Amino acid sequence: MGPRSDAQRVTVIGAGVIGLSTAVELARDGHEVTVVADVDTMDTVSAVSAALWFPYRAERSPAVVELLRSSFARFAALSEVSDSGVEMRAGTVVERSATPDRSWTAFVPDAVEADPRLLPPGASSGVRATLPFIVIPAYLPWLRARASALGVVFERRSVQHLAELAGRADTVVIAGGIRGGELLGGDPDVVPVRGQVVRLANPGLTDWVTDTDEPDRLTYVFPRRDDIVVGGTSIDGSWDRAIDVDTERAILERAAALVPAIAGQPVLGRAVGLRPARPTIRLERVTGHELPVIAAYGHGGAGVTLSWGTAERVLALLRDDAT
């Protein structure tokens, strides 16, 4: 879409999946978008994501249900784009709660009860479903290239104060993840949730499995095209980005019990990421600053999952501001 008479100059702060998705959505609508970040996209927490469309560590609310619905539809459409890195993959959600939350299945046409004989010990139930599976090493570069093709400008620098953007932007979108509240005077509700993963060679697996109802035994096995992402941890309040060898050993033991075929596979890489958790996602207009601001952060472990719905909501807020 070309320039429009009411186009705004929008600066998006943050080059992770929320920032990039928002930039693409706004640029498609004809706005002049600049993405500012002090780290490269592949150095953000988004790059550590596994990543499966699933609402892990996200708030449960009608608003988030709508974000889930929108994002599922967008990712399902992207699975038809050959180079996007998005695929529709079958797998199993293991449940250990007596009353599991299955609200997410409302958007999944083939979600069915899992065969209890195929579930791990201690599981109460499970769901088999085909979900959008986002191969991050392919998807994030594709998304950034899509933004560039739409005219989005990227600047690698740090913004210390919103006043720095006065005269250069009509609206600022803050999509800074764990640092999202810094430019707004701080946000004590944002808490890091430490996640550690290890990448293994893939012996030919395609089905994913996630077993995340017990935070201290969180386990998932996500086979990608050339490797398998195995996790994980969910440690609230930890800023530790160092690889912990004992944690990795425990992750691999749990994962091999869940999927025996991965036992003994060579380790290809490891990573730690800090999920930006918040009791509620901050997705709203923020007043009292030098420029109009839209906050878009606090997605917990569901940043990729909620990314397109978030981008659509940011665009709706921008349009509301213009009316």
PDB file of C-alpha atoms in Angstrom:
ATOM      1  CA  MET A   1       0.000   0.000   0.000  1.00  0.00           C
ATOM      2  CA  GLY A   2       1.349   3.448  -0.913  1.00  0.00           C
ATOM      3  CA  PRO A   3       1.432   6.615   1.170  1.00  0.00           C
ATOM      4  CA  ARG A   4      -1.879   7.832   2.524  1.00  0.00           C
ATOM      5  CA  SER A   5      -3.017  11.345   3.309  1.00  0.00           C
ATOM      6  CA  ASP A   6      -3.334  10.611   7.021  1.00  0.00           C
ATOM      7  CA  ALA A   7      -0.165   8.529   7.300  1.00  0.00           C
ATOM      8  CA  GLN A   8       1.690   8.842  10.565  1.00  0.00           C
ATOM      9  CA  ARG A   9       5.385   8.627  11.259  1.00  0.00           C
ATOM     10  CA  VAL A  10       5.570   5.776  13.742  1.00  0.00           C
ATOM     11  CA  THR A  11       8.658   4.719  15.649  1.00  0.00           C
ATOM     12  CA  VAL A  12       8.536   1.170  16.972  1.00  0.00           C
ATOM     13  CA  ILE A  13      10.988   0.544  19.800  1.00  0.00           C
ATOM     14  CA  GLY A  14      12.004  -3.105  19.795  1.00  0.00           C
ATOM     15  CA  ALA A  15      13.103  -5.458  17.002  1.00  0.00           C
ATOM     16  CA  GLY A  16      11.738  -8.714  18.392  1.00  0.00           C
ATOM     17  CA  VAL A  17       8.698 -10.519  17.054  1.00  0.00           C
ATOM     18  CA  ILE A  18       6.199  -8.019  18.523  1.00  0.00           C
ATOM     19  CA  GLY A  19       8.085  -5.024  17.134  1.00  0.00           C
ATOM     20  CA  LEU A  20       8.572  -6.558  13.687  1.00  0.00           C
ATOM     21  CA  SER A  21       4.982  -7.794  13.376  1.00  0.00           C
ATOM     22  CA  THR A  22       3.710  -4.364  14.400  1.00  0.00           C
ATOM     23  CA  ALA A  23       6.026  -2.642  11.932  1.00  0.00           C
ATOM     24  CA  VAL A  24       4.771  -4.840   9.095  1.00  0.00           C
ATOM     25  CA  GLU A  25       1.131  -4.270  10.027  1.00  0.00           C
ATOM     26  CA  LEU A  26       1.512  -0.481  10.235  1.00  0.00           C
ATOM     27  CA  ALA A  27       3.541  -0.263   7.033  1.00  0.00           C
ATOM     28  CA  ARG A  28       0.938  -2.319   5.184  1.00  0.00           C
ATOM     29  CA  ASP A  29      -1.594   0.276   6.273  1.00  0.00           C
ATOM     30  CA  GLY A  30       0.483   3.023   4.666  1.00  0.00           C
ATOM     31  CA  HIS A  31       2.296   4.492   7.662  1.00  0.00           C
ATOM     32  CA  GLU A  32       5.946   5.551   7.696  1.00  0.00           C
ATOM     33  CA  VAL A  33       7.564   3.167  10.137  1.00  0.00           C
ATOM     34  CA  THR A  34      10.972   3.185  11.767  1.00  0.00           C
ATOM     35  CA  VAL A  35      12.120   0.359  14.037  1.00  0.00           C
ATOM     36  CA  VAL A  36      14.677   1.403  16.644  1.00  0.00           C
ATOM     37  CA  ALA A  37      16.501  -1.177  18.757  1.00  0.00           C
ATOM     38  CA  ASP A  38      19.844  -1.513  20.460  1.00  0.00           C
ATOM     39  CA  VAL A  39      20.147  -5.229  19.638  1.00  0.00           C
ATOM     40  CA  ASP A  40      19.724  -7.197  16.440  1.00  0.00           C
ATOM     41  CA  THR A  41      16.542  -9.206  15.923  1.00  0.00           C
ATOM     42  CA  MET A  42      18.426 -12.498  16.294  1.00  0.00           C
ATOM     43  CA  ASP A  43      19.752 -11.345  19.679  1.00  0.00           C
ATOM     44  CA  THR A  44      16.291 -10.722  21.166  1.00  0.00           C
ATOM     45  CA  VAL A  45      14.422 -13.185  23.378  1.00  0.00           C
ATOM     46  CA  SER A  46      12.227 -13.919  20.349  1.00  0.00           C
ATOM     47  CA  ALA A  47      15.181 -15.706  18.758  1.00  0.00           C
ATOM     48  CA  VAL A  48      15.296 -18.173  21.668  1.00  0.00           C
ATOM     49  CA  SER A  49      11.639 -19.099  21.246  1.00  0.00           C
ATOM     50  CA  ALA A  50      10.863 -22.654  20.174  1.00  0.00           C
ATOM     51  CA  ALA A  51       8.202 -21.530  18.779  1.00  0.00           C
ATOM     52  CA  LEU A  52       4.726 -23.031  18.752  1.00  0.00           C
ATOM     53  CA  TRP A  53       1.425 -21.151  18.646  1.00  0.00           C
ATOM     54  CA  PHE A  54       0.298 -21.877  22.193  1.00  0.00           C
ATOM     55  CA  PRO A  55      -0.658 -19.486  25.020  1.00  0.00           C
ATOM     56  CA  TYR A  56       2.088 -20.387  27.495  1.00  0.00           C
ATOM     57  CA  ARG A  57       2.439 -17.951  30.431  1.00  0.00           C
ATOM     58  CA  ALA A  58      -0.023 -15.488  28.886  1.00  0.00           C
ATOM     59  CA  GLU A  59      -2.951 -13.933  30.700  1.00  0.00           C
ATOM     60  CA  ARG A  60      -6.360 -15.527  30.374  1.00  0.00           C
ATOM     61  CA  SER A  61      -8.873 -12.875  29.313  1.00  0.00           C
ATOM     62  CA  PRO A  62     -11.369 -12.162  26.521  1.00  0.00           C
ATOM     63  CA  ALA A  63      -8.914  -9.660  25.039  1.00  0.00           C
ATOM     64  CA  VAL A  64      -6.150 -12.262  24.818  1.00  0.00           C
ATOM     65  CA  VAL A  65      -8.558 -14.804  23.346  1.00  0.00           C
ATOM     66  CA  GLU A  66      -9.071 -12.367  20.473  1.00  0.00           C
ATOM     67  CA  LEU A  67      -5.303 -11.967  20.053  1.00  0.00           C
ATOM     68  CA  LEU A  68      -4.988 -15.749  19.925  1.00  0.00           C
ATOM     69  CA  ARG A  69      -7.697 -16.049  17.298  1.00  0.00           C
ATOM     70  CA  SER A  70      -6.177 -13.382  15.076  1.00  0.00           C
ATOM     71  CA  SER A  71      -2.674 -14.766  15.364  1.00  0.00           C
ATOM     72  CA  PHE A  72      -3.777 -18.336  14.614  1.00  0.00           C
ATOM     73  CA  ALA A  73      -5.466 -17.183  11.411  1.00  0.00           C
ATOM     74  CA  ARG A  74      -2.438 -15.154  10.319  1.00  0.00           C
ATOM     75  CA  PHE A  75       0.047 -17.939  11.013  1.00  0.00           C
ATOM     76  CA  ALA A  76      -2.166 -20.497   9.298  1.00  0.00           C
ATOM     77  CA  ALA A  77      -2.154 -18.256   6.215  1.00  0.00           C
ATOM     78  CA  LEU A  78       1.616 -17.826   6.423  1.00  0.00           C
ATOM     79  CA  SER A  79       2.057 -21.602   6.427  1.00  0.00           C
ATOM     80  CA  GLU A  80       1.041 -21.386   2.752  1.00  0.00           C
ATOM     81  CA  VAL A  81       3.978 -19.035   2.063  1.00  0.00           C
ATOM     82  CA  SER A  82       6.857 -21.330   1.202  1.00  0.00           C
ATOM     83  CA  ASP A  83       9.735 -19.260   2.594  1.00  0.00           C
ATOM     84  CA  SER A  84       8.042 -17.849   5.704  1.00  0.00           C
ATOM     85  CA  GLY A  85       9.299 -20.512   8.099  1.00  0.00           C
ATOM     86  CA  VAL A  86       5.745 -21.236   9.310  1.00  0.00           C
ATOM     87  CA  GLU A  87       4.359 -24.762   9.109  1.00  0.00           C
ATOM     88  CA  MET A  88       1.237 -26.521  10.374  1.00  0.00           C
ATOM     89  CA  ARG A  89       2.459 -29.395  12.535  1.00  0.00           C
ATOM     90  CA  ALA A  90       0.734 -32.097  14.557  1.00  0.00           C
ATOM     91  CA  GLY A  91       1.626 -32.749  18.172  1.00  0.00           C
ATOM     92  CA  THR A  92       0.430 -33.342  21.700  1.00  0.00           C
ATOM     93  CA  VAL A  93      -0.343 -31.021  24.601  1.00  0.00           C
ATOM     94  CA  VAL A  94       0.108 -33.036  27.785  1.00  0.00           C
ATOM     95  CA  GLU A  95      -2.177 -31.991  30.633  1.00  0.00           C
ATOM     96  CA  ARG A  96      -1.559 -32.602  34.343  1.00  0.00           C
ATOM     97  CA  SER A  97      -4.388 -30.517  35.784  1.00  0.00           C
ATOM     98  CA  ALA A  98      -7.758 -31.919  36.774  1.00  0.00           C
ATOM     99  CA  THR A  99      -9.385 -28.950  35.023  1.00  0.00           C
ATOM    100  CA  PRO A 100      -7.126 -28.024  32.099  1.00  0.00           C
ATOM    101  CA  ASP A 101      -7.717 -24.786  30.211  1.00  0.00           C
ATOM    102  CA  ARG A 102      -8.631 -25.704  26.652  1.00  0.00           C
ATOM    103  CA  SER A 103      -9.946 -22.340  25.545  1.00  0.00           C
ATOM    104  CA  TRP A 104      -7.237 -22.237  22.876  1.00  0.00           C
ATOM    105  CA  THR A 105      -8.813 -25.225  21.097  1.00  0.00           C
ATOM    106  CA  ALA A 106     -11.722 -23.035  19.957  1.00  0.00           C
ATOM    107  CA  PHE A 107      -9.601 -21.946  16.981  1.00  0.00           C
ATOM    108  CA  VAL A 108      -8.123 -25.366  16.191  1.00  0.00           C
ATOM    109  CA  PRO A 109     -10.420 -27.402  13.942  1.00  0.00           C
ATOM    110  CA  ASP A 110      -8.699 -30.769  14.428  1.00  0.00           C
ATOM    111  CA  ALA A 111      -8.118 -30.666  18.203  1.00  0.00           C
ATOM    112  CA  VAL A 112      -9.096 -34.049  19.697  1.00  0.00           C
ATOM    113  CA  GLU A 113      -8.642 -35.961  22.941  1.00  0.00           C
ATOM    114  CA  ALA A 114      -5.234 -37.634  23.050  1.00  0.00           C
ATOM    115  CA  ASP A 115      -5.028 -41.395  23.424  1.00  0.00           C
ATOM    116  CA  PRO A 116      -4.367 -41.857  27.167  1.00  0.00           C
ATOM    117  CA  ARG A 117      -2.188 -44.887  26.396  1.00  0.00           C
ATOM    118  CA  LEU A 118       0.286 -42.586  24.639  1.00  0.00           C
ATOM    119  CA  LEU A 119       0.559 -40.037  27.440  1.00  0.00           C
ATOM    120  CA  PRO A 120       3.431 -39.975  29.954  1.00  0.00           C
ATOM    121  CA  PRO A 121       3.048 -41.182  33.559  1.00  0.00           C
ATOM    122  CA  GLY A 122       1.205 -38.710  35.757  1.00  0.00           C
ATOM    123  CA  ALA A 123      -0.682 -37.044  32.912  1.00  0.00           C
ATOM    124  CA  SER A 124      -4.370 -36.491  33.540  1.00  0.00           C
ATOM    125  CA  SER A 125      -5.268 -35.984  29.875  1.00  0.00           C
ATOM    126  CA  GLY A 126      -4.006 -34.472  26.655  1.00  0.00           C
ATOM    127  CA  VAL A 127      -4.929 -32.906  23.336  1.00  0.00           C
ATOM    128  CA  ARG A 128      -3.742 -33.835  19.859  1.00  0.00           C
ATOM    129  CA  ALA A 129      -3.810 -30.890  17.472  1.00  0.00           C
ATOM    130  CA  THR A 130      -2.250 -29.372  14.390  1.00  0.00           C
ATOM    131  CA  LEU A 131      -0.887 -25.948  15.303  1.00  0.00           C
ATOM    132  CA  PRO A 132       1.218 -23.269  13.619  1.00  0.00           C
ATOM    133  CA  PHE A 133       4.859 -24.143  14.187  1.00  0.00           C
ATOM    134  CA  ILE A 134       7.203 -21.215  13.647  1.00  0.00           C
ATOM    135  CA  VAL A 135      10.772 -22.087  12.684  1.00  0.00           C
ATOM    136  CA  ILE A 136      12.407 -19.028  14.203  1.00  0.00           C
ATOM    137  CA  PRO A 137      15.771 -19.079  12.334  1.00  0.00           C
ATOM    138  CA  ALA A 138      13.778 -18.815   9.096  1.00  0.00           C
ATOM    139  CA  TYR A 139      10.789 -16.803  10.288  1.00  0.00           C
ATOM    140  CA  LEU A 140      12.457 -13.817  11.950  1.00  0.00           C
ATOM    141  CA  PRO A 141      14.715 -13.014   8.965  1.00  0.00           C
ATOM    142  CA  TRP A 142      11.696 -13.454   6.668  1.00  0.00           C
ATOM    143  CA  LEU A 143       9.631 -11.086   8.814  1.00  0.00           C
ATOM    144  CA  ARG A 144      12.384  -8.492   8.891  1.00  0.00           C
ATOM    145  CA  ALA A 145      12.819  -8.742   5.120  1.00  0.00           C
ATOM    146  CA  ARG A 146       9.061  -8.322   4.720  1.00  0.00           C
ATOM    147  CA  ALA A 147       9.216  -5.162   6.812  1.00  0.00           C
ATOM    148  CA  SER A 148      12.088  -3.782   4.736  1.00  0.00           C
ATOM    149  CA  ALA A 149      10.220  -4.526   1.512  1.00  0.00           C
ATOM    150  CA  LEU A 150       7.324  -2.452   2.860  1.00  0.00           C
ATOM    151  CA  GLY A 151       9.641   0.511   3.433  1.00  0.00           C
ATOM    152  CA  VAL A 152      10.295   0.069   7.152  1.00  0.00           C
ATOM    153  CA  VAL A 153      13.559   1.731   8.197  1.00  0.00           C
ATOM    154  CA  PHE A 154      15.764   0.076  10.838  1.00  0.00           C
ATOM    155  CA  GLU A 155      18.015   2.008  13.214  1.00  0.00           C
ATOM    156  CA  ARG A 156      20.441   0.290  15.567  1.00  0.00           C
ATOM    157  CA  ARG A 157      20.662   2.571  18.586  1.00  0.00           C
ATOM    158  CA  SER A 158      19.404   3.040  22.116  1.00  0.00           C
ATOM    159  CA  VAL A 159      16.646   5.483  23.064  1.00  0.00           C
ATOM    160  CA  GLN A 160      17.105   6.852  26.586  1.00  0.00           C
ATOM    161  CA  HIS A 161      14.159   9.275  26.632  1.00  0.00           C
ATOM    162  CA  LEU A 162      11.030   9.601  24.511  1.00  0.00           C
ATOM    163  CA  ALA A 163      11.863  13.280  24.054  1.00  0.00           C
ATOM    164  CA  GLU A 164      14.650  12.183  21.688  1.00  0.00           C
ATOM    165  CA  LEU A 165      11.973  11.220  19.167  1.00  0.00           C
ATOM    166  CA  ALA A 166      10.121  14.540  19.238  1.00  0.00           C
ATOM    167  CA  GLY A 167       9.925  15.954  15.743  1.00  0.00           C
ATOM    168  CA  ARG A 168      10.802  12.587  14.224  1.00  0.00           C
ATOM    169  CA  ALA A 169       7.688  10.589  15.124  1.00  0.00           C
ATOM    170  CA  ASP A 170       3.982  11.242  15.489  1.00  0.00           C
ATOM    171  CA  THR A 171       3.453   8.110  17.593  1.00  0.00           C
ATOM    172  CA  VAL A 172       5.780   5.732  19.427  1.00  0.00           C
ATOM    173  CA  VAL A 173       5.040   2.032  19.897  1.00  0.00           C
ATOM    174  CA  ILE A 174       6.970   0.456  22.747  1.00  0.00           C
ATOM    175  CA  ALA A 175       7.555  -3.223  22.052  1.00  0.00           C
ATOM    176  CA  GLY A 176      10.655  -3.653  24.160  1.00  0.00           C
ATOM    177  CA  GLY A 177       9.846  -6.924  25.883  1.00  0.00           C
ATOM    178  CA  ILE A 178      11.446  -7.197  29.313  1.00  0.00           C
ATOM    179  CA  ARG A 179      12.556  -3.538  29.045  1.00  0.00           C
ATOM    180  CA  GLY A 180       9.194  -2.341  27.785  1.00  0.00           C
ATOM    181  CA  GLY A 181       8.407  -0.131  30.749  1.00  0.00           C
ATOM    182  CA  GLU A 182      11.751   1.660  31.019  1.00  0.00           C
ATOM    183  CA  LEU A 183      10.850   4.591  28.775  1.00  0.00           C
ATOM    184  CA  LEU A 184       7.541   4.989  30.589  1.00  0.00           C
ATOM    185  CA  GLY A 185       9.156   5.641  33.941  1.00  0.00           C
ATOM    186  CA  GLY A 186       9.395   2.001  34.906  1.00  0.00           C
ATOM    187  CA  ASP A 187       6.874  -0.805  35.240  1.00  0.00           C
ATOM    188  CA  PRO A 188       7.186  -2.852  38.442  1.00  0.00           C
ATOM    189  CA  ASP A 189       4.680  -5.392  37.107  1.00  0.00           C
ATOM    190  CA  VAL A 190       7.156  -6.708  34.513  1.00  0.00           C
ATOM    191  CA  VAL A 191       8.989  -9.792  35.787  1.00  0.00           C
ATOM    192  CA  PRO A 192      11.599 -11.859  33.931  1.00  0.00           C
ATOM    193  CA  VAL A 193      10.853 -15.560  33.606  1.00  0.00           C
ATOM    194  CA  ARG A 194      14.057 -17.401  32.807  1.00  0.00           C
ATOM    195  CA  GLY A 195      13.886 -20.024  30.078  1.00  0.00           C
ATOM    196  CA  GLN A 196      16.751 -22.356  29.157  1.00  0.00           C
ATOM    197  CA  VAL A 197      16.812 -24.548  26.059  1.00  0.00           C
ATOM    198  CA  VAL A 198      19.173 -26.908  24.296  1.00  0.00           C
ATOM    199  CA  ARG A 199      19.269 -27.734  20.587  1.00  0.00           C
ATOM    200  CA  LEU A 200      19.800 -31.337  19.534  1.00  0.00           C
ATOM    201  CA  ALA A 201      20.333 -33.076  16.217  1.00  0.00           C
ATOM    202  CA  ASN A 202      17.042 -34.282  14.776  1.00  0.00           C
ATOM    203  CA  PRO A 203      16.904 -38.038  14.078  1.00  0.00           C
ATOM    204  CA  GLY A 204      13.854 -37.515  11.859  1.00  0.00           C
ATOM    205  CA  LEU A 205      11.106 -36.430  14.248  1.00  0.00           C
ATOM    206  CA  THR A 206       8.277 -34.136  13.139  1.00  0.00           C
ATOM    207  CA  ASP A 207       5.654 -34.262  15.919  1.00  0.00           C
ATOM    208  CA  TRP A 208       6.015 -31.825  18.816  1.00  0.00           C
ATOM    209  CA  VAL A 209       5.036 -32.419  22.437  1.00  0.00           C
ATOM    210  CA  THR A 210       4.613 -29.939  25.275  1.00  0.00           C
ATOM    211  CA  ASP A 211       4.224 -30.780  28.970  1.00  0.00           C
ATOM    212  CA  THR A 212       4.112 -27.450  30.822  1.00  0.00           C
ATOM    213  CA  ASP A 213       1.483 -27.665  33.552  1.00  0.00           C
ATOM    214  CA  GLU A 214       4.116 -28.103  36.286  1.00  0.00           C
ATOM    215  CA  PRO A 215       6.553 -25.133  36.184  1.00  0.00           C
ATOM    216  CA  ASP A 216       9.316 -26.991  38.028  1.00  0.00           C
ATOM    217  CA  ARG A 217       9.188 -29.842  35.498  1.00  0.00           C
ATOM    218  CA  LEU A 218       8.385 -27.885  32.363  1.00  0.00           C
ATOM    219  CA  THR A 219       9.293 -29.995  29.332  1.00  0.00           C
ATOM    220  CA  TYR A 220       8.854 -29.604  25.593  1.00  0.00           C
ATOM    221  CA  VAL A 221      10.335 -31.188  22.491  1.00  0.00           C
ATOM    222  CA  PHE A 222       9.937 -29.196  19.284  1.00  0.00           C
ATOM    223  CA  PRO A 223      11.514 -30.767  16.181  1.00  0.00           C
ATOM    224  CA  ARG A 224      12.418 -28.179  13.553  1.00  0.00           C
ATOM    225  CA  ARG A 225      13.750 -28.857  10.070  1.00  0.00           C
ATOM    226  CA  ASP A 226      17.392 -29.358  11.027  1.00  0.00           C
ATOM    227  CA  ASP A 227      17.355 -29.630  14.819  1.00  0.00           C
ATOM    228  CA  ILE A 228      15.170 -30.078  17.893  1.00  0.00           C
ATOM    229  CA  VAL A 229      14.552 -27.385  20.498  1.00  0.00           C
ATOM    230  CA  VAL A 230      14.301 -29.004  23.918  1.00  0.00           C
ATOM    231  CA  GLY A 231      13.263 -27.166  27.052  1.00  0.00           C
ATOM    232  CA  GLY A 232      12.908 -25.900  29.493  1.00  0.00           C
ATOM    233  CA  THR A 233      12.649 -23.811  32.616  1.00  0.00           C
ATOM    234  CA  SER A 234      10.241 -21.240  34.027  1.00  0.00           C
ATOM    235  CA  ILE A 235      12.023 -19.355  36.821  1.00  0.00           C
ATOM    236  CA  ASP A 236      10.230 -16.198  37.907  1.00  0.00           C
ATOM    237  CA  GLY A 237      12.356 -13.187  38.801  1.00  0.00           C
ATOM    238  CA  SER A 238      15.655 -14.567  37.508  1.00  0.00           C
ATOM    239  CA  TRP A 239      17.853 -12.289  35.388  1.00  0.00           C
ATOM    240  CA  ASP A 240      20.502 -14.991  34.951  1.00  0.00           C
ATOM    241  CA  ARG A 241      21.401 -15.414  31.275  1.00  0.00           C
ATOM    242  CA  ALA A 242      24.193 -17.938  31.840  1.00  0.00           C
ATOM    243  CA  ILE A 243      23.842 -21.567  30.744  1.00  0.00           C
ATOM    244  CA  ASP A 244      23.497 -23.843  33.764  1.00  0.00           C
ATOM    245  CA  VAL A 245      24.896 -27.313  33.070  1.00  0.00           C
ATOM    246  CA  ASP A 246      22.909 -29.027  35.828  1.00  0.00           C
ATOM    247  CA  THR A 247      19.709 -27.468  34.533  1.00  0.00           C
ATOM    248  CA  GLU A 248      20.536 -28.670  31.038  1.00  0.00           C
ATOM    249  CA  ARG A 249      21.148 -32.195  32.283  1.00  0.00           C
ATOM    250  CA  ALA A 250      17.762 -32.223  34.020  1.00  0.00           C
ATOM    251  CA  ILE A 251      16.018 -30.846  30.923  1.00  0.00           C
ATOM    252  CA  LEU A 252      17.500 -33.575  28.739  1.00  0.00           C
ATOM    253  CA  GLU A 253      16.563 -36.302  31.216  1.00  0.00           C
ATOM    254  CA  ARG A 254      12.938 -35.133  31.347  1.00  0.00           C
ATOM    255  CA  ALA A 255      12.752 -34.710  27.601  1.00  0.00           C
ATOM    256  CA  ALA A 256      14.193 -38.161  26.885  1.00  0.00           C
ATOM    257  CA  ALA A 257      11.611 -39.673  29.229  1.00  0.00           C
ATOM    258  CA  LEU A 258       8.923 -37.853  27.239  1.00  0.00           C
ATOM    259  CA  VAL A 259      10.399 -38.612  23.785  1.00  0.00           C
ATOM    260  CA  PRO A 260      12.868 -41.514  24.025  1.00  0.00           C
ATOM    261  CA  ALA A 261      14.074 -41.063  20.437  1.00  0.00           C
ATOM    262  CA  ILE A 262      16.043 -37.942  21.395  1.00  0.00           C
ATOM    263  CA  ALA A 263      18.198 -39.709  23.989  1.00  0.00           C
ATOM    264  CA  GLY A 264      21.875 -39.413  23.122  1.00  0.00           C
ATOM    265  CA  GLN A 265      21.412 -37.019  20.203  1.00  0.00           C
ATOM    266  CA  PRO A 266      24.346 -34.611  19.748  1.00  0.00           C
ATOM    267  CA  VAL A 267      23.993 -31.137  21.264  1.00  0.00           C
ATOM    268  CA  LEU A 268      24.091 -28.438  18.580  1.00  0.00           C
ATOM    269  CA  GLY A 269      23.574 -25.362  20.728  1.00  0.00           C
ATOM    270  CA  ARG A 270      22.102 -23.895  23.893  1.00  0.00           C
ATOM    271  CA  ALA A 271      20.451 -20.634  24.904  1.00  0.00           C
ATOM    272  CA  VAL A 272      18.792 -18.720  27.712  1.00  0.00           C
ATOM    273  CA  GLY A 273      16.021 -16.158  27.289  1.00  0.00           C
ATOM    274  CA  LEU A 274      14.092 -13.930  29.680  1.00  0.00           C
ATOM    275  CA  ARG A 275      10.359 -14.002  29.001  1.00  0.00           C
ATOM    276  CA  PRO A 276       8.690 -10.625  29.732  1.00  0.00           C
ATOM    277  CA  ALA A 277       5.937 -11.708  32.101  1.00  0.00           C
ATOM    278  CA  ARG A 278       3.266  -9.382  33.451  1.00  0.00           C
ATOM    279  CA  PRO A 279      -0.069 -10.070  35.212  1.00  0.00           C
ATOM    280  CA  THR A 280      -1.741  -8.520  32.151  1.00  0.00           C
ATOM    281  CA  ILE A 281      -0.330  -7.686  28.741  1.00  0.00           C
ATOM    282  CA  ARG A 282       0.155  -3.945  28.421  1.00  0.00           C
ATOM    283  CA  LEU A 283      -1.505  -3.159  25.123  1.00  0.00           C
ATOM    284  CA  GLU A 284      -2.939   0.323  25.356  1.00  0.00           C
ATOM    285  CA  ARG A 285      -2.498   4.033  24.683  1.00  0.00           C
ATOM    286  CA  VAL A 286      -0.342   5.732  27.311  1.00  0.00           C
ATOM    287  CA  THR A 287      -0.766   9.429  28.082  1.00  0.00           C
ATOM    288  CA  GLY A 288       1.378  11.977  29.868  1.00  0.00           C
ATOM    289  CA  HIS A 289       4.472  11.752  27.674  1.00  0.00           C
ATOM    290  CA  GLU A 290       6.141  14.002  25.121  1.00  0.00           C
ATOM    291  CA  LEU A 291       4.603  11.980  22.283  1.00  0.00           C
ATOM    292  CA  PRO A 292       1.536   9.779  21.859  1.00  0.00           C
ATOM    293  CA  VAL A 293       2.559   6.300  23.009  1.00  0.00           C
ATOM    294  CA  ILE A 294       1.124   2.833  22.478  1.00  0.00           C
ATOM    295  CA  ALA A 295       2.477   0.160  24.835  1.00  0.00           C
ATOM    296  CA  ALA A 296       2.768  -3.394  23.493  1.00  0.00           C
ATOM    297  CA  TYR A 297       4.687  -5.590  25.918  1.00  0.00           C
ATOM    298  CA  GLY A 298       4.321  -8.098  28.746  1.00  0.00           C
ATOM    299  CA  HIS A 299       3.414 -11.163  26.667  1.00  0.00           C
ATOM    300  CA  GLY A 300       5.100 -13.692  28.950  1.00  0.00           C
ATOM    301  CA  GLY A 301       5.947 -16.884  27.085  1.00  0.00           C
ATOM    302  CA  ALA A 302       3.477 -16.158  24.290  1.00  0.00           C
ATOM    303  CA  GLY A 303       5.113 -13.329  22.349  1.00  0.00           C
ATOM    304  CA  VAL A 304       5.256 -15.227  19.071  1.00  0.00           C
ATOM    305  CA  THR A 305       1.838 -16.777  19.710  1.00  0.00           C
ATOM    306  CA  LEU A 306       0.157 -13.394  20.208  1.00  0.00           C
ATOM    307  CA  SER A 307       2.284 -11.340  17.815  1.00  0.00           C
ATOM    308  CA  TRP A 308      -0.081 -10.819  14.893  1.00  0.00           C
ATOM    309  CA  GLY A 309      -3.088 -10.205  17.111  1.00  0.00           C
ATOM    310  CA  THR A 310      -1.021  -7.638  18.986  1.00  0.00           C
ATOM    311  CA  ALA A 311       0.023  -5.952  15.751  1.00  0.00           C
ATOM    312  CA  GLU A 312      -3.602  -5.723  14.626  1.00  0.00           C
ATOM    313  CA  ARG A 313      -4.580  -4.219  17.980  1.00  0.00           C
ATOM    314  CA  VAL A 314      -1.797  -1.615  17.771  1.00  0.00           C
ATOM    315  CA  LEU A 315      -3.062  -0.606  14.339  1.00  0.00           C
ATOM    316  CA  ALA A 316      -6.608  -0.284  15.707  1.00  0.00           C
ATOM    317  CA  LEU A 317      -5.325   1.941  18.537  1.00  0.00           C
ATOM    318  CA  LEU A 318      -3.442   4.093  16.048  1.00  0.00           C
ATOM    319  CA  ARG A 319      -6.550   4.504  13.951  1.00  0.00           C
ATOM    320  CA  ASP A 320      -8.570   5.390  17.046  1.00  0.00           C
ATOM    321  CA  ASP A 321      -6.042   8.143  17.827  1.00  0.00           C
ATOM    322  CA  ALA A 322      -6.495   9.559  14.338  1.00  0.00           C
ATOM    323  CA  THR A 323     -10.289   9.859  14.581  1.00  0.00           C
TER     324      THR A 323
END
